[in-house]
mmCIF file with all atom_site columns, C-alpha atoms and ligand atoms in Angstrom:
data_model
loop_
_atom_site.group_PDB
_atom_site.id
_atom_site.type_symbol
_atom_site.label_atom_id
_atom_site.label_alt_id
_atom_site.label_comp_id
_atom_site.label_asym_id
_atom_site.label_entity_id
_atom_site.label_seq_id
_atom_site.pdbx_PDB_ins_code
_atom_site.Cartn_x
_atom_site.Cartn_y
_atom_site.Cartn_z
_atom_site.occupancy
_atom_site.B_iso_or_equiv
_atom_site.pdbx_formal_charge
_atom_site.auth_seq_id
_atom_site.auth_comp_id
_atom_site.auth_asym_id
_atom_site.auth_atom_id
_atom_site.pdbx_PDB_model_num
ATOM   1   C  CA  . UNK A 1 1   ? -12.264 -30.694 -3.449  1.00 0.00 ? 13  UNK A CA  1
ATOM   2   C  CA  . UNK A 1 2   ? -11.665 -27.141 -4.416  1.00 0.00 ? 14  UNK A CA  1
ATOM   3   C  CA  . UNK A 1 3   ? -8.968  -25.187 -2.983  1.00 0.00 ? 15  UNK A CA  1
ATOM   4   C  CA  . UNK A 1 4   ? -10.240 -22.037 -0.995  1.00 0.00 ? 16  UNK A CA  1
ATOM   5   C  CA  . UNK A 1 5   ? -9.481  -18.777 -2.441  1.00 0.00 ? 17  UNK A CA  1
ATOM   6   C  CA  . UNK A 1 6   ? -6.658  -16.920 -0.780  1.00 0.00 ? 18  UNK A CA  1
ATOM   7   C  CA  . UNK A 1 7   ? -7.592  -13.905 1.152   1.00 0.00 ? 19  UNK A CA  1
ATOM   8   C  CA  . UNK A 1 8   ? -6.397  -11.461 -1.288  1.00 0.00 ? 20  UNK A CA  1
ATOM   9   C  CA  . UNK A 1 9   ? -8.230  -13.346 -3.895  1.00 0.00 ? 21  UNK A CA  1
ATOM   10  C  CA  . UNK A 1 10  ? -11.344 -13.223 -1.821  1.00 0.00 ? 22  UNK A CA  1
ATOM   11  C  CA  . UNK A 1 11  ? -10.908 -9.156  -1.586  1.00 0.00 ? 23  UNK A CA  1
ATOM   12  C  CA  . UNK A 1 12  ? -10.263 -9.011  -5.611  1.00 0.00 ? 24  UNK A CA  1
ATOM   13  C  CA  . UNK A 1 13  ? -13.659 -11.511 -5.996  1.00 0.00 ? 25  UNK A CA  1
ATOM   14  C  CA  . UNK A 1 14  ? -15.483 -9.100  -3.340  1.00 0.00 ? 26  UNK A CA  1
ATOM   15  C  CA  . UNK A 1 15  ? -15.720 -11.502 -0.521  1.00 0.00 ? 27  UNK A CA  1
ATOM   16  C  CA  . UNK A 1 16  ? -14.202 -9.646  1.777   1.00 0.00 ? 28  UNK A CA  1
ATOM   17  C  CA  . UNK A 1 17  ? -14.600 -6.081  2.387   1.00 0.00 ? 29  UNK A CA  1
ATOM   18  C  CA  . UNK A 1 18  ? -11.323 -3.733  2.000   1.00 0.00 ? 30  UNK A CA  1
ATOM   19  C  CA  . UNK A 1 19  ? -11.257 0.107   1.172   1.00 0.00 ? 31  UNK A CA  1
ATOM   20  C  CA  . UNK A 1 20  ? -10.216 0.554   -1.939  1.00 0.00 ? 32  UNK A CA  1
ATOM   21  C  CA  . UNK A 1 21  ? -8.237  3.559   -2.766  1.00 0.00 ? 33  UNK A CA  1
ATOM   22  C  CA  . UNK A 1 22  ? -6.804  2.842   -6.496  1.00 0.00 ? 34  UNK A CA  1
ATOM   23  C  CA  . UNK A 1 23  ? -7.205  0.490   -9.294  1.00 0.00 ? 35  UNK A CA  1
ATOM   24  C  CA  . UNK A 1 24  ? -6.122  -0.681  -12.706 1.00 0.00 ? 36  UNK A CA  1
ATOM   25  C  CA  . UNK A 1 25  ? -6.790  -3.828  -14.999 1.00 0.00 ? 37  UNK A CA  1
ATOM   26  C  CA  . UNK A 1 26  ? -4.205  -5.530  -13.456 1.00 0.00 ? 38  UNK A CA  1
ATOM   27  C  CA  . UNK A 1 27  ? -4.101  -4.076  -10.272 1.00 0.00 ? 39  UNK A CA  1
ATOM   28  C  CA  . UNK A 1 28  ? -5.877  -3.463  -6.899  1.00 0.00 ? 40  UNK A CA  1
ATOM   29  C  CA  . UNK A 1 29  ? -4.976  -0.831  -4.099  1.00 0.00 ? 41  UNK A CA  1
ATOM   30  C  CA  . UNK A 1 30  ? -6.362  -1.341  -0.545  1.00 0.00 ? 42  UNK A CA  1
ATOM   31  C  CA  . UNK A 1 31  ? -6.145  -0.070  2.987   1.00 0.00 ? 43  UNK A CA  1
ATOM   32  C  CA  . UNK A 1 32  ? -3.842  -2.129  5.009   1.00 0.00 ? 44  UNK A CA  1
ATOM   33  C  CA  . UNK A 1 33  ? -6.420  -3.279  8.148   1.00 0.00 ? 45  UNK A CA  1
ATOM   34  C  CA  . UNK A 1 34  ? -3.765  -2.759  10.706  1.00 0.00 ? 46  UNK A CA  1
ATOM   35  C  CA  . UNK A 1 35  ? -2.299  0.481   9.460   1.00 0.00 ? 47  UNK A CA  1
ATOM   36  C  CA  . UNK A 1 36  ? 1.713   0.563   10.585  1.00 0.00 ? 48  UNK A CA  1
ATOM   37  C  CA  . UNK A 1 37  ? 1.509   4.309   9.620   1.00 0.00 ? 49  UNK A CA  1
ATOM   38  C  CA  . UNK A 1 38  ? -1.049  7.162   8.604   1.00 0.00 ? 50  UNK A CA  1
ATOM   39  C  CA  . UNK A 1 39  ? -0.576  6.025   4.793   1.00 0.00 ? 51  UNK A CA  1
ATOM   40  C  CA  . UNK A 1 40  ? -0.430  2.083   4.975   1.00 0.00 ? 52  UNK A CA  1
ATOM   41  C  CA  . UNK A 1 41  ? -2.010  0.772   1.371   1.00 0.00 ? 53  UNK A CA  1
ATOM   42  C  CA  . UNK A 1 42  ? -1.056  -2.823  -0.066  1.00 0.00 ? 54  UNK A CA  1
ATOM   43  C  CA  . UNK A 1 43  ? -1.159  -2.984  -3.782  1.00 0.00 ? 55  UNK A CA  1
ATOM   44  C  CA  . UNK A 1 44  ? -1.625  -6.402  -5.414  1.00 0.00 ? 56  UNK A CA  1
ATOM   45  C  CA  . UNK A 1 45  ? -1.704  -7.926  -8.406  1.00 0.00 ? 57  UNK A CA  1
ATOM   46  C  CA  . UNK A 1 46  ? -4.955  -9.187  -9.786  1.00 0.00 ? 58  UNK A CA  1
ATOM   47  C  CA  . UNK A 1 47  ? -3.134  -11.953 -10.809 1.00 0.00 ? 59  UNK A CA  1
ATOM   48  C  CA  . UNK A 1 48  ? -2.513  -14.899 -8.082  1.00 0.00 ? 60  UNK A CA  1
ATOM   49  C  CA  . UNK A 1 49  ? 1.333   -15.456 -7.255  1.00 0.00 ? 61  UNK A CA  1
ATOM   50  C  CA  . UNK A 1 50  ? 2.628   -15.980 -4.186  1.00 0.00 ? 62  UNK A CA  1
ATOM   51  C  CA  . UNK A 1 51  ? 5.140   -13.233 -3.669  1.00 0.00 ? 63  UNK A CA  1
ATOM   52  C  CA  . UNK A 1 52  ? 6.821   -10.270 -5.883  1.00 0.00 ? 64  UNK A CA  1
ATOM   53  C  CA  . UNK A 1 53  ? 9.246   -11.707 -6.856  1.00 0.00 ? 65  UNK A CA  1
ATOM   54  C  CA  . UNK A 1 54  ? 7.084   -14.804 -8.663  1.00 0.00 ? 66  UNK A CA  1
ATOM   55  C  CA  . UNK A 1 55  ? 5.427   -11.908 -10.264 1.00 0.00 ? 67  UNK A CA  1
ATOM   56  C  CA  . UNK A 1 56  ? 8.708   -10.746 -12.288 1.00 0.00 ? 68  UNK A CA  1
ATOM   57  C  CA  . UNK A 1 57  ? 7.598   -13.919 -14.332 1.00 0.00 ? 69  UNK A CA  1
ATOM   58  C  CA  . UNK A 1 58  ? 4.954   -11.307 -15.471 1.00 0.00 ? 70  UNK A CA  1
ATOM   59  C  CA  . UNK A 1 59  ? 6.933   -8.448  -16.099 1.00 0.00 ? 71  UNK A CA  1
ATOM   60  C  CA  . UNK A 1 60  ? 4.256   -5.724  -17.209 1.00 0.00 ? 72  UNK A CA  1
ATOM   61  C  CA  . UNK A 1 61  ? 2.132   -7.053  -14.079 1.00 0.00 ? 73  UNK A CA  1
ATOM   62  C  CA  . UNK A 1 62  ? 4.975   -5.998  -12.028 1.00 0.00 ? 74  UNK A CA  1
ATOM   63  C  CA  . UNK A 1 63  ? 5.322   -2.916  -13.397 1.00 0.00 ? 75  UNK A CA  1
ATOM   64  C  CA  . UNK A 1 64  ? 1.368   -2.275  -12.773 1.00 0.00 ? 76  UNK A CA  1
ATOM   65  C  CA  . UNK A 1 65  ? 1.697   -2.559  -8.880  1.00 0.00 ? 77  UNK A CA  1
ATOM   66  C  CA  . UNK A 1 66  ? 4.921   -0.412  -8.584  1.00 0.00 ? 78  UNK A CA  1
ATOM   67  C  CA  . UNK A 1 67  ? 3.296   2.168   -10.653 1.00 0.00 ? 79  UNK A CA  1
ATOM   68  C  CA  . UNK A 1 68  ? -0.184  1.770   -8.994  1.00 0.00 ? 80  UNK A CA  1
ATOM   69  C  CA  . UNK A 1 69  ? 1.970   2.701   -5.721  1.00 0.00 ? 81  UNK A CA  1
ATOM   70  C  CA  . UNK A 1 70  ? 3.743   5.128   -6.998  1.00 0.00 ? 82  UNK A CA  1
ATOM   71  C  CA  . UNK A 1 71  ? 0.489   7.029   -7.876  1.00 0.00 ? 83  UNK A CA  1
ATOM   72  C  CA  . UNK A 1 72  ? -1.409  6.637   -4.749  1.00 0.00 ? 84  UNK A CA  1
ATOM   73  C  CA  . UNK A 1 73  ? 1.668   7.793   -2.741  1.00 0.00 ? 85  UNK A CA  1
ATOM   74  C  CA  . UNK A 1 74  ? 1.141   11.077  -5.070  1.00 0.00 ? 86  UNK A CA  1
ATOM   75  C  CA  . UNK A 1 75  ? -2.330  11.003  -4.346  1.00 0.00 ? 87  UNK A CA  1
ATOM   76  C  CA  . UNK A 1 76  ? -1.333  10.851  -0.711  1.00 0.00 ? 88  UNK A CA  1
ATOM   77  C  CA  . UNK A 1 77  ? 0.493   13.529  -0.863  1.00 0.00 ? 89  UNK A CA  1
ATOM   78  C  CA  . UNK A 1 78  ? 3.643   11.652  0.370   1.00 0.00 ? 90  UNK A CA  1
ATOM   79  C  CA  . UNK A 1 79  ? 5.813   13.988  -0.868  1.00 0.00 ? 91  UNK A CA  1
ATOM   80  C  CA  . UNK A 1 80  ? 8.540   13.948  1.839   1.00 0.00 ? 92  UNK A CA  1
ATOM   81  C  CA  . UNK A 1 81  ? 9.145   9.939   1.502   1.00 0.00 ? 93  UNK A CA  1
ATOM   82  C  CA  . UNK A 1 82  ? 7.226   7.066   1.499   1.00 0.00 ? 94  UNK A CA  1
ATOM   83  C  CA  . UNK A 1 83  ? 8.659   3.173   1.430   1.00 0.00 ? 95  UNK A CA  1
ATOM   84  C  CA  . UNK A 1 84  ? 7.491   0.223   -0.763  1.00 0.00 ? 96  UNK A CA  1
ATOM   85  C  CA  . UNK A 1 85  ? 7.787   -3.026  1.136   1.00 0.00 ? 97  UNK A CA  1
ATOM   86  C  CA  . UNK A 1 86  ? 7.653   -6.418  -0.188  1.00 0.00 ? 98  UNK A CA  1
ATOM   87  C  CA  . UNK A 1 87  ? 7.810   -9.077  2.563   1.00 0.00 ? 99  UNK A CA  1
ATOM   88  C  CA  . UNK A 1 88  ? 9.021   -12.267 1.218   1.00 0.00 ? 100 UNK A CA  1
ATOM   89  C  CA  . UNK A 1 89  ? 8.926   -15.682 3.161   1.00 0.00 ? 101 UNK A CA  1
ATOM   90  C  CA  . UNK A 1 90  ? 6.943   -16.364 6.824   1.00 0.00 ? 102 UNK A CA  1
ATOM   91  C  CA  . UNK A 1 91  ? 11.170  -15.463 8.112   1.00 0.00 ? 103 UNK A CA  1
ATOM   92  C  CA  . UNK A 1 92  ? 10.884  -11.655 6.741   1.00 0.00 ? 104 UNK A CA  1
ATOM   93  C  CA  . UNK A 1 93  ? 7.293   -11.461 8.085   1.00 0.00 ? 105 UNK A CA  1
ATOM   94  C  CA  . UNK A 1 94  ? 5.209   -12.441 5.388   1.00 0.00 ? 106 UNK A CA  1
ATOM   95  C  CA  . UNK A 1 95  ? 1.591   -13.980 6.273   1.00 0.00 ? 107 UNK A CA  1
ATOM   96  C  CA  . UNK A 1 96  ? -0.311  -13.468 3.257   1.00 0.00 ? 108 UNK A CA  1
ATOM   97  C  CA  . UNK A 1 97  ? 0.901   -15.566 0.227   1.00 0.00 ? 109 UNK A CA  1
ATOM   98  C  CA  . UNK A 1 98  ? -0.469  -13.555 -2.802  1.00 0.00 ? 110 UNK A CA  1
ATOM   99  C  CA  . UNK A 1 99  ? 2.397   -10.704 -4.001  1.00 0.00 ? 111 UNK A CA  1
ATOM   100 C  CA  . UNK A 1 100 ? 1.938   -7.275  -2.562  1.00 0.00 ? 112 UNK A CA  1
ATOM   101 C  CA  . UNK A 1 101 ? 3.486   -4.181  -1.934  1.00 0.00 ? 113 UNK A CA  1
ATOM   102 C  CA  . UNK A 1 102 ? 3.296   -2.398  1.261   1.00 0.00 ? 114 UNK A CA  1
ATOM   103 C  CA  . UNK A 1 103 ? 3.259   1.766   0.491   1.00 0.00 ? 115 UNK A CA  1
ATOM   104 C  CA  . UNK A 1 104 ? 3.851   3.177   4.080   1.00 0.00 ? 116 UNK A CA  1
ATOM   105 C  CA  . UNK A 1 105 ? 3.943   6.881   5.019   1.00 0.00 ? 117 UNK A CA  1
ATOM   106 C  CA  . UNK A 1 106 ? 2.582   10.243  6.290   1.00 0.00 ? 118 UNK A CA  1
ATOM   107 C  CA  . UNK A 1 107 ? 5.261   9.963   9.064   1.00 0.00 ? 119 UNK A CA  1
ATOM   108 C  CA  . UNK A 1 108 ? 9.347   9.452   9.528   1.00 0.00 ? 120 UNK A CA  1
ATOM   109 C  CA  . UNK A 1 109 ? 10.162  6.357   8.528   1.00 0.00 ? 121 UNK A CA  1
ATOM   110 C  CA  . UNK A 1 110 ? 13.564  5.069   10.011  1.00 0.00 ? 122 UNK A CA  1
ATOM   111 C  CA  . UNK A 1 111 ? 16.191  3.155   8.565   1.00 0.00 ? 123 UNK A CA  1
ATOM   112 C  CA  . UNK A 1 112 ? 17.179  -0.083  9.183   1.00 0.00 ? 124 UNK A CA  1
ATOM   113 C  CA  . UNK A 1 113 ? 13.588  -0.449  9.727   1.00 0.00 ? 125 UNK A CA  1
ATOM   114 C  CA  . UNK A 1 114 ? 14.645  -3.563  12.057  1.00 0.00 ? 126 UNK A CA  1
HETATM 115 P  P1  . AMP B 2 .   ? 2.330   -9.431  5.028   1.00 0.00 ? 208 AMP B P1  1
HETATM 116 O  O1  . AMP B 2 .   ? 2.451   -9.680  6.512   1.00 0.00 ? 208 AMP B O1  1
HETATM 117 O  O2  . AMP B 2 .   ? 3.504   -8.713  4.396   1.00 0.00 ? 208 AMP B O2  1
HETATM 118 O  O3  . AMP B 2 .   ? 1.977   -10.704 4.294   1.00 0.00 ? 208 AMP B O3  1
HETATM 119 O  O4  . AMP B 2 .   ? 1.111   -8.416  4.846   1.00 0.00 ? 208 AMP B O4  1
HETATM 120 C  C1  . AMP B 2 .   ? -0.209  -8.800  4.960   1.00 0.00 ? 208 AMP B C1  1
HETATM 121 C  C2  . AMP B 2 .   ? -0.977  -7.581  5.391   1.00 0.00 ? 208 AMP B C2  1
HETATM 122 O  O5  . AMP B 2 .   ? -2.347  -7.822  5.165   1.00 0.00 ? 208 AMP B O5  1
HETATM 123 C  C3  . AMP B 2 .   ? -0.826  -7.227  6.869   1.00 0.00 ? 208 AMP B C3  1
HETATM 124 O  O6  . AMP B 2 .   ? -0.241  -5.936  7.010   1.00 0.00 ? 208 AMP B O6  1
HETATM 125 C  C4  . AMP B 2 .   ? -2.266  -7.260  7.390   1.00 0.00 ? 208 AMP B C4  1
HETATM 126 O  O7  . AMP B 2 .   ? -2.534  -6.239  8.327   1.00 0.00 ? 208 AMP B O7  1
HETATM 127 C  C5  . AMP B 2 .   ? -3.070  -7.093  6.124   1.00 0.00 ? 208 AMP B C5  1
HETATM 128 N  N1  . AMP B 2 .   ? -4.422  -7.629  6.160   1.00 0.00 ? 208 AMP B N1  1
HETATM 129 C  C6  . AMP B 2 .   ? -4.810  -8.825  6.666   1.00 0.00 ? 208 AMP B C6  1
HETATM 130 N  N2  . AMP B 2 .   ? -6.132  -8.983  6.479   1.00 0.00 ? 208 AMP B N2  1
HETATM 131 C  C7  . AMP B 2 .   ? -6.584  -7.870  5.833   1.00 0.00 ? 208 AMP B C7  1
HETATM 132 C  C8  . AMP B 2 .   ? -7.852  -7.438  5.363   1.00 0.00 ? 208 AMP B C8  1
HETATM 133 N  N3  . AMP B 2 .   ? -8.967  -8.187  5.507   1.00 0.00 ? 208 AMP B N3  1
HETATM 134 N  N4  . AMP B 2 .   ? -7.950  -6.221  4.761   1.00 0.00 ? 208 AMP B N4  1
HETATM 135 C  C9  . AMP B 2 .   ? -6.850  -5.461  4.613   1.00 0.00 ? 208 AMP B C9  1
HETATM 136 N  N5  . AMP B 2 .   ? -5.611  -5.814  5.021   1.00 0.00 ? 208 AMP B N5  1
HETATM 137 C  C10 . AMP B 2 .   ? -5.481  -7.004  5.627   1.00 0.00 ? 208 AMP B C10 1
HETATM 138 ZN ZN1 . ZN  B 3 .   ? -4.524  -14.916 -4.044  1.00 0.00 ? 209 ZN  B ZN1 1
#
C-alpha cells in the first residue's frame, strides 16, 4: 500500500488549495488557514522532512526557507518586527509533520509568547 502524501506535500503537488504568496526551487510560501495575526505565512521546504531541524541535514534547503521568509516579511512590509516560528514535537504544538516556518506579524507580538 502506498503511504498518503502529507498535507503539505499535497499543497506542494496541488491537491489542496493554499494562497501562495512566494516561491523558489526549493521553497513554497503559503497563507496560514487560521491566521494567528494579520501576516501569518508558513514557508516550507519542497523537500519532505518532518521538522526544521531534520532539514539542517540539508543545509542550503534551510537556508531557502529562512530567506524565503525573510523576503516576504519585506514584502509585507513588516518593518517594525515580525517572528519566525518553528514548532517542533506534538508537546510545543506541532500538528503538521513536514518542516515549516511560521512568519507572524502586522501587529505587537509579545514576549514569552506563552
Ligand atoms: P503547526 O501547528 O506548527 O504544525 O502548524 C501547522 C499550521 O498549518 C497551522 O497553523 C494550521 O492553521 C495550518 N494549516 C492547516 N491546514 C492548512 C491548509 N490547508 N492551508 C494552510 N494552512 C493550513
Ligand atoms: Zn510532506
Amino acid at each position: 500500500m502506498i503511504a498518503p502524501m502529507c498535507l503539505f506535500c499535497r499543497i506542494l503537488e496541488g491537491q489542496v488549495p493554499a494562497t501562495t504568496v512566494a516561491e523558489t526551487p526549493l521553497s513554497l510560501a503559503f497563507r496560514d488557514i487560521d491566521a494567528k495575526a494579520p501576516t501569518h505565512v508558513l514557508v516550507i521546504p519542497r523537500r519532505h522532512v518532518p521538522d526544521l531541524g531534520e532539514l539542517a541535514e540539508y543545509p542550503d534547503e534551510l537556508a531557502d526557507v529562512v530567506a524565503l521568509a525573510a523576503r516576504v516579511a519585506d514584502d509585507e512590509g513588516l518593518d517594525h518586527g515580525y517572528r519566525m516560528v518553528a514548532n517542533t514535537g506534538a508537546g510545543a504544538g506541532q500538528t503538521v509533520f513536514h518542516a515549516h516556518l511560521h512568519l507572524l506579524g502586522g501587529r505587537e507580538l509579545t514576549w514569552p509568547p506563552g
